[in-house]
mmCIF file of C-alpha atoms in Angstrom:
data_model
loop_
_atom_site.group_PDB
_atom_site.id
_atom_site.type_symbol
_atom_site.label_atom_id
_atom_site.label_comp_id
_atom_site.label_asym_id
_atom_site.label_seq_id
_atom_site.Cartn_x
_atom_site.Cartn_y
_atom_site.Cartn_z
ATOM 1 C CA MET A 1 -144.167 -13.070 71.133
ATOM 2 C CA ILE A 2 -144.309 -13.178 75.058
ATOM 3 C CA SER A 3 -147.514 -12.545 77.112
ATOM 4 C CA LEU A 4 -148.430 -13.455 80.269
ATOM 5 C CA GLU A 5 -151.722 -12.343 81.665
ATOM 6 C CA ASN A 6 -152.544 -12.032 85.071
ATOM 7 C CA VAL A 7 -150.715 -15.644 86.289
ATOM 8 C CA THR A 8 -150.356 -17.121 89.264
ATOM 9 C CA LYS A 9 -149.096 -20.594 90.202
ATOM 10 C CA VAL A 10 -150.271 -22.366 94.071
ATOM 11 C CA TYR A 11 -148.155 -25.400 94.122
ATOM 12 C CA PRO A 12 -149.965 -28.599 96.225
ATOM 13 C CA GLY A 13 -149.952 -27.655 99.630
ATOM 14 C CA GLY A 14 -150.383 -24.205 98.915
ATOM 15 C CA THR A 15 -147.366 -22.516 97.994
ATOM 16 C CA THR A 16 -147.679 -19.408 96.338
ATOM 17 C CA ALA A 17 -144.511 -19.379 93.706
ATOM 18 C CA LEU A 18 -146.332 -16.507 91.310
ATOM 19 C CA GLU A 19 -149.249 -14.334 91.681
ATOM 20 C CA GLY A 20 -150.966 -12.328 89.463
ATOM 21 C CA VAL A 21 -148.403 -11.586 87.235
ATOM 22 C CA SER A 22 -148.419 -9.623 83.531
ATOM 23 C CA PHE A 23 -146.099 -8.587 80.889
ATOM 24 C CA SER A 24 -145.130 -9.053 77.501
ATOM 25 C CA VAL A 25 -142.016 -9.447 75.395
ATOM 26 C CA GLU A 26 -141.649 -7.888 71.806
ATOM 27 C CA GLU A 27 -140.146 -10.221 69.173
ATOM 28 C CA GLY A 28 -136.392 -9.336 68.852
ATOM 29 C CA GLU A 29 -136.286 -7.789 72.578
ATOM 30 C CA PHE A 30 -133.410 -8.790 75.140
ATOM 31 C CA VAL A 31 -134.745 -9.396 78.617
ATOM 32 C CA PHE A 32 -133.535 -10.235 82.147
ATOM 33 C CA ILE A 33 -135.669 -11.661 84.520
ATOM 34 C CA VAL A 34 -133.836 -11.795 88.368
ATOM 35 C CA GLY A 35 -135.080 -12.237 91.974
ATOM 36 C CA ASP A 36 -134.141 -13.802 94.898
ATOM 37 C CA SER A 37 -134.298 -17.249 95.284
ATOM 38 C CA GLY A 38 -137.886 -18.574 95.924
ATOM 39 C CA SER A 39 -139.061 -15.279 94.038
ATOM 40 C CA GLY A 40 -140.464 -17.725 91.471
ATOM 41 C CA LYS A 41 -137.800 -17.588 88.725
ATOM 42 C CA SER A 42 -138.181 -21.157 87.976
ATOM 43 C CA THR A 43 -141.752 -21.315 88.155
ATOM 44 C CA LEU A 44 -141.409 -19.079 85.572
ATOM 45 C CA VAL A 45 -139.508 -20.824 83.278
ATOM 46 C CA SER A 46 -141.165 -24.296 83.829
ATOM 47 C CA LEU A 47 -144.418 -22.438 82.659
ATOM 48 C CA LEU A 48 -142.686 -20.864 79.671
ATOM 49 C CA LEU A 49 -141.674 -24.504 78.280
ATOM 50 C CA LYS A 50 -145.018 -26.170 79.479
ATOM 51 C CA GLU A 51 -143.595 -28.213 81.948
ATOM 52 C CA ILE A 52 -146.163 -27.049 84.555
ATOM 53 C CA GLU A 53 -149.684 -25.626 84.007
ATOM 54 C CA PRO A 54 -150.429 -21.926 85.972
ATOM 55 C CA THR A 55 -152.906 -22.264 88.582
ATOM 56 C CA SER A 56 -154.857 -19.322 86.859
ATOM 57 C CA GLY A 57 -154.450 -16.996 83.887
ATOM 58 C CA GLU A 58 -152.977 -17.471 80.730
ATOM 59 C CA ILE A 59 -149.637 -17.553 78.598
ATOM 60 C CA PHE A 60 -148.415 -16.768 75.132
ATOM 61 C CA VAL A 61 -145.935 -17.860 73.331
ATOM 62 C CA ASN A 62 -145.101 -17.321 69.386
ATOM 63 C CA GLU A 63 -148.910 -16.090 69.581
ATOM 64 C CA ARG A 64 -150.281 -19.520 70.855
ATOM 65 C CA GLN A 65 -152.012 -19.863 73.664
ATOM 66 C CA LEU A 66 -150.190 -22.260 76.106
ATOM 67 C CA SER A 67 -153.860 -23.897 77.519
ATOM 68 C CA ARG A 68 -154.599 -24.842 74.166
ATOM 69 C CA ILE A 69 -151.532 -26.973 73.599
ATOM 70 C CA ARG A 70 -152.224 -30.843 73.746
ATOM 71 C CA LYS A 71 -149.640 -32.932 75.510
ATOM 72 C CA LYS A 72 -149.101 -34.439 71.787
ATOM 73 C CA GLN A 73 -147.896 -30.588 70.606
ATOM 74 C CA ILE A 74 -145.681 -30.356 73.229
ATOM 75 C CA PRO A 75 -142.365 -31.020 71.740
ATOM 76 C CA LYS A 76 -143.200 -29.153 68.462
ATOM 77 C CA PHE A 77 -143.668 -26.395 70.191
ATOM 78 C CA ARG A 78 -140.785 -26.331 72.264
ATOM 79 C CA ARG A 79 -138.940 -26.320 68.891
ATOM 80 C CA ASN A 80 -138.906 -22.596 68.928
ATOM 81 C CA ILE A 81 -137.942 -21.929 72.511
ATOM 82 C CA GLY A 82 -133.784 -23.128 72.812
ATOM 83 C CA VAL A 83 -132.905 -23.483 76.203
ATOM 84 C CA VAL A 84 -129.669 -23.013 77.917
ATOM 85 C CA PHE A 85 -128.903 -24.586 81.259
ATOM 86 C CA GLN A 86 -126.700 -23.055 84.173
ATOM 87 C CA ASP A 87 -125.639 -26.835 84.231
ATOM 88 C CA PHE A 88 -125.260 -27.100 81.166
ATOM 89 C CA ARG A 89 -126.467 -30.886 80.496
ATOM 90 C CA LEU A 90 -124.377 -31.772 77.587
ATOM 91 C CA LEU A 91 -124.231 -35.373 76.734
ATOM 92 C CA SER A 92 -120.985 -36.831 78.457
ATOM 93 C CA ASP A 93 -120.237 -39.644 76.182
ATOM 94 C CA ARG A 94 -120.582 -37.664 72.675
ATOM 95 C CA SER A 95 -118.075 -35.372 71.420
ATOM 96 C CA VAL A 96 -119.320 -31.602 70.883
ATOM 97 C CA TYR A 97 -120.374 -32.606 67.654
ATOM 98 C CA ASP A 98 -122.407 -35.003 68.235
ATOM 99 C CA ASN A 99 -124.271 -33.068 70.950
ATOM 100 C CA ILE A 100 -125.107 -30.787 68.486
ATOM 101 C CA ALA A 101 -126.279 -32.665 65.810
ATOM 102 C CA PHE A 102 -128.393 -35.312 68.096
ATOM 103 C CA ALA A 103 -131.064 -31.926 68.595
ATOM 104 C CA LEU A 104 -131.393 -31.872 64.655
ATOM 105 C CA ARG A 105 -131.712 -35.562 64.619
ATOM 106 C CA VAL A 106 -134.384 -34.952 67.221
ATOM 107 C CA VAL A 107 -136.113 -33.314 64.595
ATOM 108 C CA GLY A 108 -135.444 -35.494 62.059
ATOM 109 C CA ALA A 109 -133.029 -33.738 60.200
ATOM 110 C CA SER A 110 -130.770 -35.091 57.133
ATOM 111 C CA THR A 111 -127.101 -35.950 57.618
ATOM 112 C CA GLY A 112 -126.410 -33.716 54.478
ATOM 113 C CA THR A 113 -128.301 -30.960 56.784
ATOM 114 C CA ILE A 114 -126.336 -32.197 60.006
ATOM 115 C CA ARG A 115 -123.243 -31.818 58.274
ATOM 116 C CA ARG A 116 -123.486 -28.556 56.878
ATOM 117 C CA LYS A 117 -125.453 -26.717 59.804
ATOM 118 C CA VAL A 118 -123.319 -28.140 63.089
ATOM 119 C CA PRO A 119 -119.703 -26.588 61.517
ATOM 120 C CA THR A 120 -122.174 -23.591 61.032
ATOM 121 C CA ILE A 121 -123.127 -23.096 64.129
ATOM 122 C CA LEU A 122 -119.284 -23.785 66.162
ATOM 123 C CA SER A 123 -118.237 -21.273 64.067
ATOM 124 C CA MET A 124 -120.965 -18.527 65.403
ATOM 125 C CA VAL A 125 -119.836 -19.698 69.017
ATOM 126 C CA GLY A 126 -115.841 -20.132 68.187
ATOM 127 C CA LEU A 127 -115.384 -23.605 69.139
ATOM 128 C CA ALA A 128 -114.763 -24.614 65.415
ATOM 129 C CA GLU A 129 -111.440 -26.685 66.353
ATOM 130 C CA LYS A 130 -113.421 -28.235 69.154
ATOM 131 C CA TYR A 131 -115.707 -30.514 67.160
ATOM 132 C CA ARG A 132 -114.483 -33.877 68.440
ATOM 133 C CA SER A 133 -113.829 -32.540 72.120
ATOM 134 C CA PHE A 134 -115.916 -34.768 74.530
ATOM 135 C CA PRO A 135 -117.579 -32.289 77.410
ATOM 136 C CA ASN A 136 -115.181 -33.706 80.112
ATOM 137 C CA GLU A 137 -112.317 -32.295 77.901
ATOM 138 C CA LEU A 138 -114.192 -28.334 77.644
ATOM 139 C CA SER A 139 -113.425 -25.513 79.967
ATOM 140 C CA GLY A 140 -117.051 -24.440 81.928
ATOM 141 C CA GLY A 141 -117.173 -21.623 79.643
ATOM 142 C CA GLU A 142 -116.061 -23.458 76.823
ATOM 143 C CA GLN A 143 -119.404 -26.352 77.726
ATOM 144 C CA GLN A 144 -121.627 -23.400 78.164
ATOM 145 C CA ARG A 145 -120.976 -22.234 73.915
ATOM 146 C CA VAL A 146 -121.430 -25.467 73.253
ATOM 147 C CA GLY A 147 -125.535 -25.653 75.202
ATOM 148 C CA ILE A 148 -125.595 -22.172 73.420
ATOM 149 C CA ALA A 149 -124.833 -23.909 69.981
ATOM 150 C CA ARG A 150 -127.239 -26.846 70.581
ATOM 151 C CA ALA A 151 -129.945 -24.240 71.605
ATOM 152 C CA LEU A 152 -129.418 -22.574 68.529
ATOM 153 C CA ILE A 153 -128.830 -24.856 66.285
ATOM 154 C CA ASN A 154 -133.170 -25.276 64.996
ATOM 155 C CA LYS A 155 -132.996 -21.373 64.620
ATOM 156 C CA PRO A 156 -135.365 -20.488 67.290
ATOM 157 C CA LYS A 157 -137.528 -17.560 67.748
ATOM 158 C CA ILE A 158 -136.866 -17.438 70.957
ATOM 159 C CA ILE A 159 -133.648 -18.152 73.220
ATOM 160 C CA LEU A 160 -134.360 -19.148 77.009
ATOM 161 C CA ALA A 161 -130.802 -19.094 79.259
ATOM 162 C CA ASP A 162 -131.809 -19.917 82.481
ATOM 163 C CA GLU A 163 -129.052 -18.735 85.038
ATOM 164 C CA PRO A 164 -126.191 -19.322 81.513
ATOM 165 C CA THR A 165 -123.475 -17.822 84.125
ATOM 166 C CA GLY A 166 -124.507 -19.444 87.373
ATOM 167 C CA ASN A 167 -121.322 -21.851 86.568
ATOM 168 C CA LEU A 168 -118.550 -19.514 85.638
ATOM 169 C CA ASP A 169 -115.715 -17.457 86.714
ATOM 170 C CA ALA A 170 -115.910 -13.424 85.606
ATOM 171 C CA GLY A 171 -114.315 -13.852 82.631
ATOM 172 C CA ASN A 172 -116.394 -16.901 80.604
ATOM 173 C CA ALA A 173 -119.872 -15.067 82.162
ATOM 174 C CA TRP A 174 -119.372 -12.381 80.488
ATOM 175 C CA GLU A 175 -118.166 -13.657 76.882
ATOM 176 C CA ILE A 176 -121.597 -15.855 77.521
ATOM 177 C CA MET A 177 -123.483 -12.604 77.784
ATOM 178 C CA LYS A 178 -121.435 -11.657 74.666
ATOM 179 C CA LEU A 179 -122.553 -13.765 72.521
ATOM 180 C CA LEU A 180 -126.462 -13.781 73.589
ATOM 181 C CA GLU A 181 -126.091 -9.694 72.732
ATOM 182 C CA GLU A 182 -124.923 -11.220 69.618
ATOM 183 C CA ILE A 183 -127.511 -13.527 68.490
ATOM 184 C CA ASN A 184 -130.217 -11.239 70.220
ATOM 185 C CA GLN A 185 -128.905 -7.864 67.793
ATOM 186 C CA ASN A 186 -129.405 -10.801 64.860
ATOM 187 C CA GLY A 187 -133.066 -10.970 64.969
ATOM 188 C CA THR A 188 -133.392 -13.509 68.267
ATOM 189 C CA THR A 189 -135.822 -12.960 71.464
ATOM 190 C CA VAL A 190 -133.945 -13.784 74.182
ATOM 191 C CA LEU A 191 -134.944 -13.605 77.568
ATOM 192 C CA VAL A 192 -131.920 -14.675 80.847
ATOM 193 C CA VAL A 193 -133.003 -15.593 83.964
ATOM 194 C CA THR A 194 -130.080 -14.898 86.335
ATOM 195 C CA HIS A 195 -128.968 -13.336 89.720
ATOM 196 C CA ASN A 196 -125.704 -11.709 88.731
ATOM 197 C CA LEU A 197 -126.382 -8.028 89.270
ATOM 198 C CA GLU A 198 -123.434 -6.486 87.949
ATOM 199 C CA ILE A 199 -123.914 -8.031 84.499
ATOM 200 C CA VAL A 200 -127.361 -6.924 84.529
ATOM 201 C CA HIS A 201 -127.442 -3.336 85.335
ATOM 202 C CA ALA A 202 -124.253 -2.986 82.868
ATOM 203 C CA MET A 203 -125.480 -4.292 80.116
ATOM 204 C CA LYS A 204 -128.417 -1.907 80.176
ATOM 205 C CA LYS A 205 -131.408 -4.066 79.064
ATOM 206 C CA ARG A 206 -134.877 -4.477 80.170
ATOM 207 C CA ILE A 207 -135.335 -5.650 83.394
ATOM 208 C CA LEU A 208 -138.084 -8.153 85.136
ATOM 209 C CA THR A 209 -137.867 -8.159 89.018
ATOM 210 C CA LEU A 210 -139.740 -10.923 90.714
ATOM 211 C CA LYS A 211 -140.064 -10.974 94.405
ATOM 212 C CA LYS A 212 -141.421 -13.543 96.606
ATOM 213 C CA GLY A 213 -143.597 -14.363 93.166
ATOM 214 C CA ILE A 214 -145.173 -11.112 92.799
ATOM 215 C CA LEU A 215 -143.661 -8.647 90.155
ATOM 216 C CA ILE A 216 -142.500 -5.887 91.834
ATOM 217 C CA SER A 217 -140.607 -3.555 88.898
ATOM 218 C CA ASP A 218 -140.112 -3.477 85.020
ATOM 219 C CA GLU A 219 -136.935 -0.938 83.927
ATOM 220 C CA PRO A 220 -136.817 -0.581 80.389
ATOM 221 C CA GLY A 221 -133.700 -0.747 78.533
ATOM 222 C CA GLU A 222 -131.604 1.154 77.072
ATOM 223 C CA TYR A 223 -131.466 0.766 73.349
#
């Protein structure tokens, strides 16, 4: 599903963000990626989304070698990765319904498909009654649920959550993690980049730990 083979990323100026990182994630796994600020977590996310290129090494996602994906093919490649952001990144001038519908319109979905899929996904994340609300009318936890619904709407094989609980209180953070666990149990591969070690250790999933760009441990979860 995801594989990194001896991946190194050195930025212009000489800063080494990742050095010789190798690991694989199987289909249906739930994996936490942790590390202090500057450990290389953000660089790893950018590499998996093909926003940047590695200096050396190879990356495979959904059985595709990223170095062989041409620029014009990147949007289609990213459709199989649903991304959940720390800062939600919702469109402030659009309703909850339209924020999610936008992700379908981008891929050319019909009006009928949008009308069928959006209410279904909103029910799944517990926001069926909020479809007319705007982001500024929602709590942080509700906004993140909209972000997860948007990430899920095109049925990606992988959910990549980048600090999904970073702007949430403890109660909402747990609710979001329970939702991601439920999504994983339905068959979606989930990678969560986080610094919330309390949640990480409580959930007993596989943990990849980065330190100064080096993968220093790979702890198996309890499945």
